Amino acid sequence: MTQLSNRISTRKLGNSGLEVSSIGLGCMGMSFSYGPPKDTKEMISLLHAAVERGVTFFDTAEVYGPFSNEELLGEALAPFRDQVVIATKFGFDLVEGFDPRKGSPGLNSRPEHIKAAVEGSLKRLKVDVIDLLYQHRVDPAVPIEDVAGAVKELIAAGKVKHFGLSEAGAQTIRRAHAVQPVAALQSEYSLWTRKPEDEVIPTLEELGIGFVPYSPLGKGFLTGKMDGSTTFDSSDFRSMLPRFTPEALKANQVLIDLLTTIAEDKQATPAQIALAWLLAQKPWIVPIPGTTKLNRLEENLGADSIVLSADDLRGIDRAAAAITVQGTRYPERLEKMTGL
Ligand SMILES: NC(=O)c1ccc[n+]([C@@H]2O[C@H](COP(=O)([O-])OP(=O)(O)OC[C@H]3O[C@@H](n4cnc5c(N)ncnc54)[C@H](OP(=O)(O)O)[C@@H]3O)[C@@H](O)[C@H]2O)c1
């Protein structure tokens, strides 16, 4: 396995001036989505270990928990406040006491709701200013100009430094950017989710906006640690995803075969190749793999030292183009909230 060489390199997210480690840490799974919340002390140690290894980009959202993931980062990262960039997200209709077991929240990006959400995030993160604030999903009920306008006011008030969007379509990105420059888009992108290549990535390149691929390891699948016999209990979000049925997991092993072949050649792991492939696409791409384990954090950061040549990339593209991924990434209800 390719080892982490001391501290990892940094990248700039487009023209925003925001500089972060070339690989960030997705923190969602520490509190939300992938089974019960993990032990707080262990997660604090993991977050500290990430900082020690040069990670300066941490991803959370008010909906992760809800609220507890921001609190975890607030506590863990307080001693390193000046060294790290914390990104969070608003956009769901959450109130204190919201119970995710009783259903998923609706969208709410009304300007007054954004401002209230930011006050809550500032408190939980224990910061005076949010480094990067994303709209989590585009709210069809609120013109994006109003959302960008609200964030512009928060930036003018010194409560937010940079504006981001998540899973927004190209036209929305343009309209938002015209009101308040967008520093980064965060959307799903990986070897098995390549839709952003059609329209979104060219738009980001044209406008000088950074790209933060989420689920860069395909929610764990692209690491090669799952197969047709892997099961997820009902507290794991993957139990409701079409790509994680036993049939889809089995059919999609062909992608793992591809990653394993390249990994063997590079003395790396499939997870490292999946991340190195993303890093090789554009110098302004910063993936945020999520993990709750130190050995996997180190493995993932090792991707920073893997160089894929133009030939390697052509080979991967050719082989990937011959594979049809089985199962959609989200059920229809959730897919409908993306690309707007
Ligand atoms: N904007 C959005 O709508 C959105 C949506 C989803 C996620 N996100 C953000 O993106 C981050 C990353 O996405 P994600 O967590 O969905 O997916 P991911 O990073 O593709 O995969 C995470 C999963 O892979 C496992 N894993 C990580 N490294 C591994 C390795 N080296 N070997 C084997 N397994 C490994 C993790 O399990 P262990 O913990 O057991 O290692 C976890 O189950 C999230 O934490 C969140 O901050 C944003």
CSV table of C-alpha atoms and ligand atoms in Angstrom, one decimal:
chain,number,residue,atom,x,y,z
A,1,MET,CA,0.0,0.0,0.0
A,2,THR,CA,1.3,3.5,-0.8
A,3,GLN,CA,2.2,5.2,2.5
A,4,LEU,CA,1.4,8.7,3.5
A,5,SER,CA,4.5,10.7,2.8
A,6,ASN,CA,4.7,12.9,5.9
A,7,ARG,CA,2.1,15.6,5.4
A,8,ILE,CA,-0.2,15.8,2.4
A,9,SER,CA,-0.1,18.5,-0.2
A,10,THR,CA,-2.6,21.4,-0.6
A,11,ARG,CA,-4.9,22.6,-3.4
A,12,LYS,CA,-6.8,25.8,-4.2
A,13,LEU,CA,-10.5,25.6,-4.7
A,14,GLY,CA,-10.9,27.5,-8.0
A,15,ASN,CA,-10.2,31.2,-7.9
A,16,SER,CA,-11.7,31.7,-4.4
A,17,GLY,CA,-8.4,31.9,-2.7
A,18,LEU,CA,-9.4,29.0,-0.4
A,19,GLU,CA,-6.5,26.7,0.1
A,20,VAL,CA,-7.1,23.3,1.7
A,21,SER,CA,-5.4,19.9,2.0
A,22,SER,CA,-5.7,18.0,-1.3
A,23,ILE,CA,-7.8,15.4,0.5
A,24,GLY,CA,-10.3,16.5,3.1
A,25,LEU,CA,-12.2,14.4,5.7
A,26,GLY,CA,-15.9,13.8,5.4
A,27,CYS,CA,-17.2,13.6,8.9
A,28,MET,CA,-20.9,12.6,8.3
A,29,GLY,CA,-20.4,8.9,9.1
A,30,MET,CA,-19.1,9.7,12.5
A,31,SER,CA,-22.6,10.8,13.6
A,32,PHE,CA,-25.1,9.9,10.8
A,33,SER,CA,-26.2,7.8,7.9
A,34,TYR,CA,-23.9,4.8,8.2
A,35,GLY,CA,-25.3,3.2,11.4
A,36,PRO,CA,-25.4,4.4,15.0
A,37,PRO,CA,-23.2,7.4,15.9
A,38,LYS,CA,-19.6,6.5,16.8
A,39,ASP,CA,-17.9,7.0,20.1
A,40,THR,CA,-17.2,10.7,20.7
A,41,LYS,CA,-13.8,10.3,22.3
A,42,GLU,CA,-12.6,8.0,19.5
A,43,MET,CA,-13.9,10.4,16.8
A,44,ILE,CA,-12.1,13.3,18.6
A,45,SER,CA,-8.9,11.3,18.5
A,46,LEU,CA,-9.4,10.6,14.8
A,47,LEU,CA,-10.0,14.2,14.0
A,48,HIS,CA,-6.8,15.2,15.9
A,49,ALA,CA,-4.9,12.5,14.0
A,50,ALA,CA,-6.2,13.9,10.8
A,51,VAL,CA,-4.9,17.4,11.7
A,52,GLU,CA,-1.5,15.9,12.7
A,53,ARG,CA,-1.3,14.3,9.2
A,54,GLY,CA,-1.9,17.6,7.4
A,55,VAL,CA,-5.7,17.4,6.8
A,56,THR,CA,-7.0,21.0,6.9
A,57,PHE,CA,-10.4,20.5,5.3
A,58,PHE,CA,-13.3,19.1,7.4
A,59,ASP,CA,-16.8,18.5,6.1
A,60,THR,CA,-20.0,18.6,8.1
A,61,ALA,CA,-23.6,19.8,7.9
A,62,GLU,CA,-26.3,20.8,10.4
A,63,VAL,CA,-28.4,17.8,9.2
A,64,TYR,CA,-25.7,15.3,10.2
A,65,GLY,CA,-27.1,14.1,13.5
A,66,PRO,CA,-28.9,16.4,13.2
A,67,PHE,CA,-26.7,18.9,14.9
A,68,SER,CA,-24.4,16.5,16.8
A,69,ASN,CA,-21.8,16.2,14.0
A,70,GLU,CA,-21.2,20.0,14.0
A,71,GLU,CA,-20.9,19.8,17.8
A,72,LEU,CA,-18.3,17.0,17.5
A,73,LEU,CA,-16.2,19.1,15.1
A,74,GLY,CA,-16.6,22.2,17.2
A,75,GLU,CA,-15.2,20.4,20.2
A,76,ALA,CA,-12.5,18.5,18.4
A,77,LEU,CA,-11.2,21.2,16.2
A,78,ALA,CA,-11.3,24.1,18.7
A,79,PRO,CA,-7.5,23.8,19.5
A,80,PHE,CA,-6.7,24.0,15.8
A,81,ARG,CA,-9.1,26.7,14.8
A,82,ASP,CA,-6.5,28.8,12.9
A,83,GLN,CA,-5.1,25.8,11.0
A,84,VAL,CA,-8.3,24.3,9.5
A,85,VAL,CA,-11.1,25.0,7.2
A,86,ILE,CA,-14.5,23.8,8.3
A,87,ALA,CA,-17.3,23.5,5.8
A,88,THR,CA,-20.9,23.1,6.8
A,89,LYS,CA,-24.3,23.2,5.1
A,90,PHE,CA,-27.8,24.6,5.5
A,91,GLY,CA,-31.0,23.9,3.6
A,92,PHE,CA,-33.2,21.4,5.4
A,93,ASP,CA,-36.2,22.4,7.6
A,94,LEU,CA,-34.7,21.5,10.9
A,95,VAL,CA,-35.6,22.8,14.4
A,96,GLU,CA,-33.9,21.8,17.6
A,97,GLY,CA,-35.3,18.4,18.7
A,98,PHE,CA,-35.9,17.2,15.2
A,99,ASP,CA,-35.9,13.4,15.1
A,100,PRO,CA,-34.7,11.9,11.9
A,101,ARG,CA,-36.2,8.5,12.8
A,102,LYS,CA,-39.6,10.2,12.3
A,103,GLY,CA,-39.0,11.0,8.6
A,104,SER,CA,-36.7,13.1,6.5
A,105,PRO,CA,-36.8,16.9,6.7
A,106,GLY,CA,-38.1,19.0,3.9
A,107,LEU,CA,-36.0,21.7,2.2
A,108,ASN,CA,-35.9,25.3,3.5
A,109,SER,CA,-33.6,27.9,2.0
A,110,ARG,CA,-35.6,30.9,2.8
A,111,PRO,CA,-33.3,33.8,3.6
A,112,GLU,CA,-34.5,34.1,7.2
A,113,HIS,CA,-34.1,30.4,7.7
A,114,ILE,CA,-30.5,30.5,6.3
A,115,LYS,CA,-29.6,33.3,8.8
A,116,ALA,CA,-31.1,31.3,11.7
A,117,ALA,CA,-29.3,28.1,10.6
A,118,VAL,CA,-26.0,30.0,10.5
A,119,GLU,CA,-26.4,31.3,14.0
A,120,GLY,CA,-26.9,27.7,15.2
A,121,SER,CA,-23.9,26.4,13.2
A,122,LEU,CA,-21.6,29.2,14.5
A,123,LYS,CA,-22.5,28.2,18.1
A,124,ARG,CA,-22.1,24.4,17.6
A,125,LEU,CA,-18.9,24.8,15.7
A,126,LYS,CA,-17.6,27.2,18.3
A,127,VAL,CA,-16.4,29.6,15.7
A,128,ASP,CA,-16.9,33.4,14.9
A,129,VAL,CA,-17.0,32.7,11.2
A,130,ILE,CA,-18.0,29.8,9.0
A,131,ASP,CA,-15.1,29.1,6.5
A,132,LEU,CA,-17.3,27.6,3.8
A,133,LEU,CA,-21.1,27.5,3.8
A,134,TYR,CA,-22.9,25.3,1.3
A,135,GLN,CA,-26.6,25.2,0.4
A,136,HIS,CA,-27.1,21.4,0.9
A,137,ARG,CA,-29.8,21.1,-1.8
A,138,VAL,CA,-31.3,23.6,-4.1
A,139,ASP,CA,-34.7,24.6,-2.8
A,140,PRO,CA,-37.1,24.9,-5.8
A,141,ALA,CA,-39.4,27.2,-3.7
A,142,VAL,CA,-36.7,29.9,-3.3
A,143,PRO,CA,-35.0,31.6,-6.2
A,144,ILE,CA,-31.2,30.9,-6.0
A,145,GLU,CA,-30.6,34.7,-6.3
A,146,ASP,CA,-32.3,35.1,-2.9
A,147,VAL,CA,-30.2,32.4,-1.4
A,148,ALA,CA,-27.0,33.8,-2.8
A,149,GLY,CA,-28.1,37.3,-1.6
A,150,ALA,CA,-28.7,36.0,1.9
A,151,VAL,CA,-25.2,34.4,2.0
A,152,LYS,CA,-23.7,37.6,0.5
A,153,GLU,CA,-25.2,39.5,3.5
A,154,LEU,CA,-23.8,36.9,5.9
A,155,ILE,CA,-20.3,37.4,4.3
A,156,ALA,CA,-20.7,41.2,4.6
A,157,ALA,CA,-21.6,40.7,8.3
A,158,GLY,CA,-18.4,38.7,8.8
A,159,LYS,CA,-20.3,35.5,9.7
A,160,VAL,CA,-19.3,33.5,6.6
A,161,LYS,CA,-16.1,33.5,4.5
A,162,HIS,CA,-17.0,31.5,1.3
A,163,PHE,CA,-20.2,30.3,-0.4
A,164,GLY,CA,-20.8,26.9,-1.8
A,165,LEU,CA,-23.6,24.8,-3.4
A,166,SER,CA,-24.2,21.1,-3.4
A,167,GLU,CA,-25.8,19.0,-6.2
A,168,ALA,CA,-26.8,22.1,-8.1
A,169,GLY,CA,-27.2,22.1,-11.9
A,170,ALA,CA,-25.1,24.3,-14.2
A,171,GLN,CA,-27.7,27.0,-14.7
A,172,THR,CA,-28.2,27.3,-10.9
A,173,ILE,CA,-24.5,27.6,-10.4
A,174,ARG,CA,-24.3,30.4,-13.0
A,175,ARG,CA,-27.2,32.3,-11.5
A,176,ALA,CA,-25.8,32.0,-7.9
A,177,HIS,CA,-22.3,33.0,-9.0
A,178,ALA,CA,-23.6,36.2,-10.6
A,179,VAL,CA,-24.9,37.4,-7.2
A,180,GLN,CA,-22.2,36.0,-4.9
A,181,PRO,CA,-19.1,34.2,-6.2
A,182,VAL,CA,-19.3,30.5,-5.5
A,183,ALA,CA,-16.1,29.1,-4.1
A,184,ALA,CA,-16.9,25.4,-4.4
A,185,LEU,CA,-19.5,22.9,-5.6
A,186,GLN,CA,-19.9,19.7,-3.6
A,187,SER,CA,-21.6,16.9,-5.5
A,188,GLU,CA,-21.2,13.2,-5.8
A,189,TYR,CA,-18.4,12.2,-8.2
A,190,SER,CA,-16.4,9.1,-8.5
A,191,LEU,CA,-15.6,6.3,-10.9
A,192,TRP,CA,-19.2,5.0,-10.7
A,193,THR,CA,-21.0,8.4,-10.6
A,194,ARG,CA,-19.8,10.5,-13.6
A,195,LYS,CA,-22.7,12.7,-14.5
A,196,PRO,CA,-20.9,15.9,-13.3
A,197,GLU,CA,-18.5,15.5,-16.3
A,198,ASP,CA,-21.3,16.3,-18.8
A,199,GLU,CA,-22.1,19.9,-17.9
A,200,VAL,CA,-21.1,20.7,-14.4
A,201,ILE,CA,-17.3,20.3,-14.5
A,202,PRO,CA,-17.0,22.4,-17.6
A,203,THR,CA,-19.1,25.1,-16.0
A,204,LEU,CA,-16.9,25.1,-12.9
A,205,GLU,CA,-13.8,25.3,-15.0
A,206,GLU,CA,-15.2,28.3,-16.9
A,207,LEU,CA,-16.2,30.1,-13.8
A,208,GLY,CA,-13.2,29.2,-11.6
A,209,ILE,CA,-15.1,27.3,-9.0
A,210,GLY,CA,-13.5,24.5,-7.0
A,211,PHE,CA,-15.1,21.0,-7.0
A,212,VAL,CA,-15.4,18.8,-3.8
A,213,PRO,CA,-16.5,15.3,-4.8
A,214,TYR,CA,-18.5,13.7,-2.0
A,215,SER,CA,-18.8,9.9,-1.6
A,216,PRO,CA,-15.5,9.7,-3.5
A,217,LEU,CA,-15.2,6.0,-2.5
A,218,GLY,CA,-18.7,5.2,-3.7
A,219,LYS,CA,-19.9,5.1,0.0
A,220,GLY,CA,-17.3,2.4,0.6
A,221,PHE,CA,-18.0,0.2,-2.4
A,222,LEU,CA,-15.0,1.4,-4.4
A,223,THR,CA,-12.6,0.3,-1.7
A,224,GLY,CA,-13.2,-3.4,-2.7
A,225,LYS,CA,-14.4,-4.3,0.9
A,226,MET,CA,-18.0,-5.1,-0.1
A,227,ASP,CA,-19.5,-7.9,-2.2
A,228,GLY,CA,-22.8,-9.6,-2.9
A,229,SER,CA,-22.9,-11.0,0.7
A,230,THR,CA,-22.5,-7.5,2.4
A,231,THR,CA,-25.6,-6.5,4.2
A,232,PHE,CA,-26.7,-3.2,5.9
A,233,ASP,CA,-29.0,-2.9,8.8
A,234,SER,CA,-31.9,-0.4,8.8
A,235,SER,CA,-29.9,2.3,10.6
A,236,ASP,CA,-27.5,2.3,7.6
A,237,PHE,CA,-28.7,4.6,4.8
A,238,ARG,CA,-27.2,2.2,2.2
A,239,SER,CA,-29.9,-0.3,3.0
A,240,MET,CA,-32.3,1.9,0.9
A,241,LEU,CA,-30.0,2.6,-2.0
A,242,PRO,CA,-30.4,0.7,-5.3
A,243,ARG,CA,-26.7,0.3,-5.8
A,244,PHE,CA,-26.3,-1.5,-2.5
A,245,THR,CA,-28.7,-4.4,-3.1
A,246,PRO,CA,-26.9,-7.8,-3.1
A,247,GLU,CA,-27.5,-8.1,-6.9
A,248,ALA,CA,-26.1,-4.7,-7.7
A,249,LEU,CA,-23.1,-5.2,-5.3
A,250,LYS,CA,-22.4,-8.4,-7.1
A,251,ALA,CA,-22.9,-7.1,-10.6
A,252,ASN,CA,-20.7,-4.0,-9.9
A,253,GLN,CA,-17.7,-6.1,-8.7
A,254,VAL,CA,-16.3,-5.7,-12.2
A,255,LEU,CA,-15.4,-2.1,-11.2
A,256,ILE,CA,-13.5,-3.5,-8.3
A,257,ASP,CA,-11.6,-5.8,-10.6
A,258,LEU,CA,-10.5,-2.8,-12.6
A,259,LEU,CA,-9.4,-0.9,-9.6
A,260,THR,CA,-7.6,-3.9,-8.2
A,261,THR,CA,-5.6,-4.4,-11.4
A,262,ILE,CA,-4.4,-0.8,-11.4
A,263,ALA,CA,-3.8,-0.9,-7.7
A,264,GLU,CA,-1.5,-4.0,-8.0
A,265,ASP,CA,0.5,-2.2,-10.7
A,266,LYS,CA,0.9,0.9,-8.6
A,267,GLN,CA,1.5,-1.0,-5.3
A,268,ALA,CA,-1.6,0.8,-3.9
A,269,THR,CA,-5.1,-0.2,-2.8
A,270,PRO,CA,-8.4,0.2,-4.7
A,271,ALA,CA,-9.4,3.0,-2.4
A,272,GLN,CA,-6.2,4.9,-3.2
A,273,ILE,CA,-6.7,4.5,-6.9
A,274,ALA,CA,-10.3,5.7,-6.7
A,275,LEU,CA,-9.1,8.8,-4.9
A,276,ALA,CA,-6.0,9.3,-7.1
A,277,TRP,CA,-8.2,9.1,-10.2
A,278,LEU,CA,-10.3,12.0,-8.8
A,279,LEU,CA,-7.2,14.0,-8.0
A,280,ALA,CA,-5.9,13.5,-11.5
A,281,GLN,CA,-9.1,14.9,-13.2
A,282,LYS,CA,-8.4,18.6,-12.3
A,283,PRO,CA,-6.0,20.4,-10.0
A,284,TRP,CA,-8.9,22.2,-8.3
A,285,ILE,CA,-10.7,19.0,-7.3
A,286,VAL,CA,-10.6,18.1,-3.5
A,287,PRO,CA,-12.3,14.8,-2.5
A,288,ILE,CA,-13.6,14.3,1.0
A,289,PRO,CA,-13.5,10.6,1.8
A,290,GLY,CA,-15.3,9.7,5.0
A,291,THR,CA,-14.0,7.2,7.5
A,292,THR,CA,-14.2,6.5,11.2
A,293,LYS,CA,-11.0,4.5,11.4
A,294,LEU,CA,-7.4,5.7,11.6
A,295,ASN,CA,-5.8,3.0,9.4
A,296,ARG,CA,-8.3,3.9,6.6
A,297,LEU,CA,-7.7,7.6,7.1
A,298,GLU,CA,-4.0,6.9,6.5
A,299,GLU,CA,-4.7,4.7,3.6
A,300,ASN,CA,-6.9,7.3,2.0
A,301,LEU,CA,-4.4,10.1,2.5
A,302,GLY,CA,-1.8,7.9,0.8
A,303,ALA,CA,-3.6,8.6,-2.5
A,304,ASP,CA,-2.0,12.0,-2.5
A,305,SER,CA,1.3,10.5,-3.5
A,306,ILE,CA,0.0,8.3,-6.3
A,307,VAL,CA,0.6,9.6,-9.8
A,308,LEU,CA,-1.6,8.3,-12.6
A,309,SER,CA,-0.1,9.0,-16.0
A,310,ALA,CA,-2.1,10.2,-19.0
A,311,ASP,CA,-1.7,6.6,-20.2
A,312,ASP,CA,-3.0,5.2,-16.9
A,313,LEU,CA,-6.0,7.6,-17.1
A,314,ARG,CA,-6.8,6.7,-20.7
A,315,GLY,CA,-6.7,3.0,-19.8
A,316,ILE,CA,-9.0,3.5,-16.8
A,317,ASP,CA,-11.4,5.5,-18.8
A,318,ARG,CA,-11.5,3.0,-21.6
A,319,ALA,CA,-12.1,0.1,-19.2
A,320,ALA,CA,-14.7,2.1,-17.2
A,321,ALA,CA,-16.6,3.1,-20.3
A,322,ALA,CA,-17.2,-0.6,-21.1
A,323,ILE,CA,-18.9,-1.1,-17.7
A,324,THR,CA,-22.5,-0.3,-17.1
A,325,VAL,CA,-23.1,0.4,-13.4
A,326,GLN,CA,-26.1,-1.5,-12.0
A,327,GLY,CA,-28.5,0.4,-9.8
A,328,THR,CA,-29.1,4.1,-9.4
A,329,ARG,CA,-27.2,6.1,-6.7
A,330,TYR,CA,-30.3,7.3,-4.9
A,331,PRO,CA,-34.0,6.2,-4.8
A,332,GLU,CA,-36.1,8.4,-7.1
A,333,ARG,CA,-37.4,10.7,-4.3
A,334,LEU,CA,-33.8,11.8,-3.4
A,335,GLU,CA,-32.5,11.9,-6.9
A,336,LYS,CA,-35.3,14.4,-7.7
A,337,MET,CA,-33.6,16.8,-5.2
A,338,THR,CA,-30.4,16.9,-7.2
A,339,GLY,CA,-29.3,18.6,-10.4
A,340,LEU,CA,-31.8,21.5,-10.0
B,1,LIG,N1,-23.4,17.1,0.0
B,1,LIG,C1,-24.0,16.0,0.2
B,1,LIG,O1,-25.2,15.8,-0.1
B,1,LIG,C2,-23.3,14.8,0.7
B,1,LIG,C3,-23.8,13.5,0.6
B,1,LIG,C4,-23.0,12.4,1.2
B,1,LIG,C5,-21.8,12.7,1.8
B,1,LIG,N2,-21.3,14.0,1.9
B,1,LIG,C6,-20.0,14.2,2.5
B,1,LIG,O2,-19.0,13.5,1.9
B,1,LIG,C7,-18.3,12.7,2.8
B,1,LIG,C8,-17.8,11.4,2.2
B,1,LIG,O3,-18.9,10.7,1.6
B,1,LIG,P1,-19.4,9.3,2.2
B,1,LIG,O4,-19.1,9.1,3.6
B,1,LIG,O5,-20.9,9.2,1.8
B,1,LIG,O6,-18.8,8.2,1.2
B,1,LIG,P2,-17.2,7.7,0.9
B,1,LIG,O7,-16.3,8.7,1.5
B,1,LIG,O8,-17.3,7.4,-0.5
B,1,LIG,O9,-17.2,6.3,1.7
B,1,LIG,C9,-17.3,6.2,3.1
B,1,LIG,C10,-17.5,4.8,3.5
B,1,LIG,O10,-16.3,4.1,3.1
B,1,LIG,C11,-15.7,3.4,4.2
B,1,LIG,N3,-14.3,3.6,4.0
B,1,LIG,C12,-13.6,4.8,4.0
B,1,LIG,N4,-12.3,4.6,3.7
B,1,LIG,C13,-12.1,3.2,3.5
B,1,LIG,C14,-11.0,2.4,3.2
B,1,LIG,N5,-9.8,2.9,2.9
B,1,LIG,N6,-11.3,1.0,3.1
B,1,LIG,C15,-12.5,0.5,3.3
B,1,LIG,N7,-13.6,1.3,3.6
B,1,LIG,C16,-13.4,2.6,3.7
B,1,LIG,C17,-16.2,4.1,5.4
B,1,LIG,O11,-16.4,3.2,6.5
B,1,LIG,P3,-15.5,3.3,7.9
B,1,LIG,O12,-16.0,4.6,8.6
B,1,LIG,O13,-15.9,2.1,8.6
B,1,LIG,O14,-14.1,3.4,7.4
B,1,LIG,C18,-17.6,4.6,5.0
B,1,LIG,O15,-18.6,3.5,5.1
B,1,LIG,C19,-19.3,12.5,4.0
B,1,LIG,O16,-18.6,12.2,5.2
B,1,LIG,C20,-20.0,13.9,4.0
B,1,LIG,O17,-19.2,14.8,4.7
B,1,LIG,C21,-22.1,15.0,1.4
